[in-house]
Amino acid sequence: MTKRRATISRLRRREISRKQQRDADTIFLNAQIITLDNRRPRAQALAIEHGHIVKIGTDREVLSVAGKDTQVRDLDGAAVLPGFTDCHTHLVKYGIELYGANLRKATSISEIQSILRRQAEKMPPGTWVLGYGWDQEKLSERRLPNRFDLDAAVSDKPVCIYRVCRHICVANSITLQLANITRTTTPPIGGVIDHHDKTGEPTGVLRENAMDLLSSYIPALDSGELRKAISFALRKAVSAGLTSIHCIVDQPQHVRALQAMNEAGELLARIYVLIPDDWLASAGEIGVSTGFGDEMLKIQAIKVFTDGSLGASTAALETPYSDSPDTRGVLIHSQDQLNSIIESASRQGFQVAIHAIGDHAIAMALTAIENARLTVPRSDKLRHRIEHVSVLNPDLIRRIKQARIIASVQPHFIPSDPWVPARVGHERAKFVYALKSLLESGITMVGGSDCPIEPINPLEGISAAVASATKDYGERISTQAAVDLFTKNAAYATHEEKLKGTIHRGKIADLVVLDRNPLVVSREQIRKIKVLATVVGGRIVYASKRFQTIKASNVRHRLAQTHS
Ligand SMILES: [Zn+2]
């Protein structure tokens, strides 16, 4: 006991003497600090202590808080911004993809085959070979792969490969046998099993709900594998400059894996978990609501679906699709169901993040939030958000503003979705991805990727928001506004605008170091900017080779240099 007290007091003494010396842990000098804080938009240097920004100013001003143990880094003119936040990812799914075979870059079926062959060699007998991200539009053969293509690559292990959209998969013969899919199998409602024209045998191509025929056979990753998979995804994320990630989960073991990683100190970036609405009752029972967790891992919001996607013509529109006049898309809930979910989430103190893409779905989401504002007074303080908000019109924009809803957008959909005018026609297309209209009406807009569907790199998102507007759809915004989506606006979405999102004294040291300042380079150059380092709570979680060569110098040496 005495011994323990002695240790504590020694620690306290050290703590007190540290404070008196005002020693910073780290100082970045000779940088272009872009604070995103209007009171002081630019600075030259900053100091970090105990994970917080303790001083901002000129090199000389900031060096005044240097002590003998301070790590001083001369950034040689690099740009420092608040770390980026991605407000819409499926991070665990992305990790699982990275754990499997990556087929995103495949340009031919034979390339897919050799990737699968290599993957199969790494796996022990009996395990599944899973691949993700192929797109027949990119394959020289311009056709879907089939079971025979896969059999030629891997014939002794079950194989299943998913198209980039995840609406189609292809299985090899072993997989079809395991799942007992034959020429006579009836596909589930909403699913299609492709058959060979002549033989009638399944080709291995399973569409939409027919993919469910495999799900009970594909083994889930065990907890160790899951952690490894999430680590892969996190490493990609921090190397892209992300310091905070909103992570949509749909399985309890994903939350358990994140929590285990948090305990082990393996979370490289802050994680905000969005949980499915069917967990609402159990969360309510134990009193979990928005903000539950700690500074690295938080339960943030309830994710609710109202419709599908524009790509699959399942987003709910007010009037039929222009290219398929027999459908207006699908609805996941009735208005009454949606109202009751949003109302009970609000009552429990949960922010809601409502997936709504079609104009009809957005109107329903608005009605549900408007209803909750009337019945649950605290609802307004929860900063509810609508995810995607794709097909808009002036009336919907007015209602979003009126109800103070956060518009959570994914600018990279603009370059990825050239089929928008075909799907919805030219009139409606004008208000698809209407970033500028949302911005100009004063709505708080936050940015995300929807990774793994789109690249997790926020600079790609920023670049898409400023540069890839077409005349038919997708509005362009300024680089400054686009950067705000992934930084200070994102901090508002988690009620943390006082804690992060800008570079300000007292805020947490979540930073990204870039080789160039995105606010001054041309729009075309933004996506070519390199991330040199990523800092989360003062800890360098990613350092490029170039950054590693910047040796942290001895401060006395440094002081001597500046004085001479
Ligand atoms: Zn998504």
Tab-separated table of N, CA and C in Angstrom, residues 18 23-29 46-49 62-63 65-75 538 540 547-548 550-556 558:
chain	number	residue	atom	x	y	z
A	18	ARG	N	6.123	18.488	-15.162
A	18	ARG	CA	5.919	18.592	-16.609
A	18	ARG	C	5.110	19.823	-16.935
A	23	ASP	N	6.243	21.398	-21.214
A	23	ASP	CA	6.873	20.644	-22.296
A	23	ASP	C	5.825	20.071	-23.230
A	24	ALA	N	6.031	20.276	-24.516
A	24	ALA	CA	5.187	19.591	-25.485
A	24	ALA	C	5.792	18.234	-25.778
A	25	ASP	N	4.943	17.254	-26.189
A	25	ASP	CA	5.475	15.956	-26.594
A	25	ASP	C	6.053	16.054	-27.999
A	26	THR	N	5.282	16.717	-28.858
A	26	THR	CA	5.646	16.795	-30.270
A	26	THR	C	5.429	18.207	-30.779
A	27	ILE	N	6.309	18.653	-31.646
A	27	ILE	CA	6.115	19.940	-32.319
A	27	ILE	C	6.308	19.734	-33.823
A	28	PHE	N	5.367	20.260	-34.597
A	28	PHE	CA	5.523	20.295	-36.057
A	28	PHE	C	5.900	21.714	-36.434
A	29	LEU	N	7.048	21.873	-37.071
A	29	LEU	CA	7.545	23.192	-37.466
A	29	LEU	C	7.524	23.339	-38.971
A	46	LEU	N	2.730	23.904	-34.765
A	46	LEU	CA	1.847	23.559	-33.655
A	46	LEU	C	2.543	22.602	-32.701
A	47	ALA	N	2.058	22.623	-31.462
A	47	ALA	CA	2.617	21.733	-30.448
A	47	ALA	C	1.517	20.849	-29.887
A	48	ILE	N	1.893	19.606	-29.590
A	48	ILE	CA	0.949	18.608	-29.070
A	48	ILE	C	1.431	18.135	-27.703
A	49	GLU	N	0.517	18.076	-26.761
A	49	GLU	CA	0.866	17.510	-25.457
A	49	GLU	C	-0.303	16.682	-24.955
A	62	VAL	N	5.890	28.670	-31.167
A	62	VAL	CA	5.587	27.299	-30.753
A	62	VAL	C	6.797	26.653	-30.070
A	63	LEU	N	7.990	27.010	-30.506
A	63	LEU	CA	9.189	26.445	-29.866
A	63	LEU	C	9.315	26.857	-28.400
A	65	VAL	N	7.293	26.318	-26.159
A	65	VAL	CA	6.776	25.267	-25.268
A	65	VAL	C	7.575	23.968	-25.408
A	66	ALA	N	8.714	24.046	-26.089
A	66	ALA	CA	9.541	22.845	-26.242
A	66	ALA	C	10.356	22.604	-24.985
A	67	GLY	N	10.454	21.332	-24.608
A	67	GLY	CA	11.333	20.947	-23.507
A	67	GLY	C	12.408	20.036	-24.053
A	68	LYS	N	13.206	19.464	-23.133
A	68	LYS	CA	14.329	18.690	-23.655
A	68	LYS	C	13.897	17.358	-24.274
A	69	ASP	N	12.686	16.881	-23.912
A	69	ASP	CA	12.229	15.621	-24.484
A	69	ASP	C	11.301	15.796	-25.686
A	70	THR	N	11.032	17.014	-26.057
A	70	THR	CA	10.090	17.254	-27.155
A	70	THR	C	10.655	16.753	-28.482
A	71	GLN	N	9.816	16.045	-29.222
A	71	GLN	CA	10.186	15.602	-30.569
A	71	GLN	C	9.822	16.718	-31.536
A	72	VAL	N	10.790	17.307	-32.161
A	72	VAL	CA	10.520	18.414	-33.079
A	72	VAL	C	10.705	17.914	-34.508
A	73	ARG	N	9.682	18.107	-35.319
A	73	ARG	CA	9.766	17.671	-36.709
A	73	ARG	C	9.605	18.857	-37.650
A	74	ASP	N	10.565	19.028	-38.503
A	74	ASP	CA	10.517	20.079	-39.515
A	74	ASP	C	9.780	19.514	-40.732
A	75	LEU	N	8.592	20.020	-41.002
A	75	LEU	CA	7.764	19.422	-42.063
A	75	LEU	C	8.076	19.974	-43.449
A	538	GLY	N	-2.501	12.651	-31.020
A	538	GLY	CA	-1.078	12.900	-30.827
A	538	GLY	C	-0.174	11.751	-31.222
A	540	ILE	N	1.297	9.083	-33.889
A	540	ILE	CA	1.454	8.926	-35.336
A	540	ILE	C	1.028	7.502	-35.697
A	547	PHE	N	7.829	10.703	-44.769
A	547	PHE	CA	7.700	11.269	-43.423
A	547	PHE	C	8.701	10.614	-42.480
A	548	GLN	N	8.927	9.333	-42.677
A	548	GLN	CA	9.873	8.631	-41.794
A	548	GLN	C	11.283	9.189	-41.909
A	550	ILE	N	11.912	12.287	-42.098
A	550	ILE	CA	11.998	13.512	-41.305
A	550	ILE	C	12.331	13.107	-39.881
A	551	LYS	N	13.566	13.172	-39.547
A	551	LYS	CA	13.988	12.757	-38.205
A	551	LYS	C	13.499	13.778	-37.178
A	552	ALA	N	12.947	13.250	-36.088
A	552	ALA	CA	12.602	14.140	-34.994
A	552	ALA	C	13.912	14.624	-34.384
A	553	SER	N	14.121	15.926	-34.422
A	553	SER	CA	15.432	16.405	-33.996
A	553	SER	C	15.440	16.767	-32.525
A	554	ASN	N	16.613	16.850	-32.010
A	554	ASN	CA	16.806	17.290	-30.631
A	554	ASN	C	16.457	18.771	-30.549
A	555	VAL	N	15.678	19.117	-29.560
A	555	VAL	CA	15.162	20.477	-29.532
A	555	VAL	C	16.255	21.512	-29.283
A	556	ARG	N	17.262	21.165	-28.529
A	556	ARG	CA	18.317	22.155	-28.265
A	556	ARG	C	19.050	22.509	-29.537
A	558	ARG	N	17.797	22.277	-32.419
A	558	ARG	CA	16.826	23.041	-33.190
A	558	ARG	C	16.809	24.510	-32.748
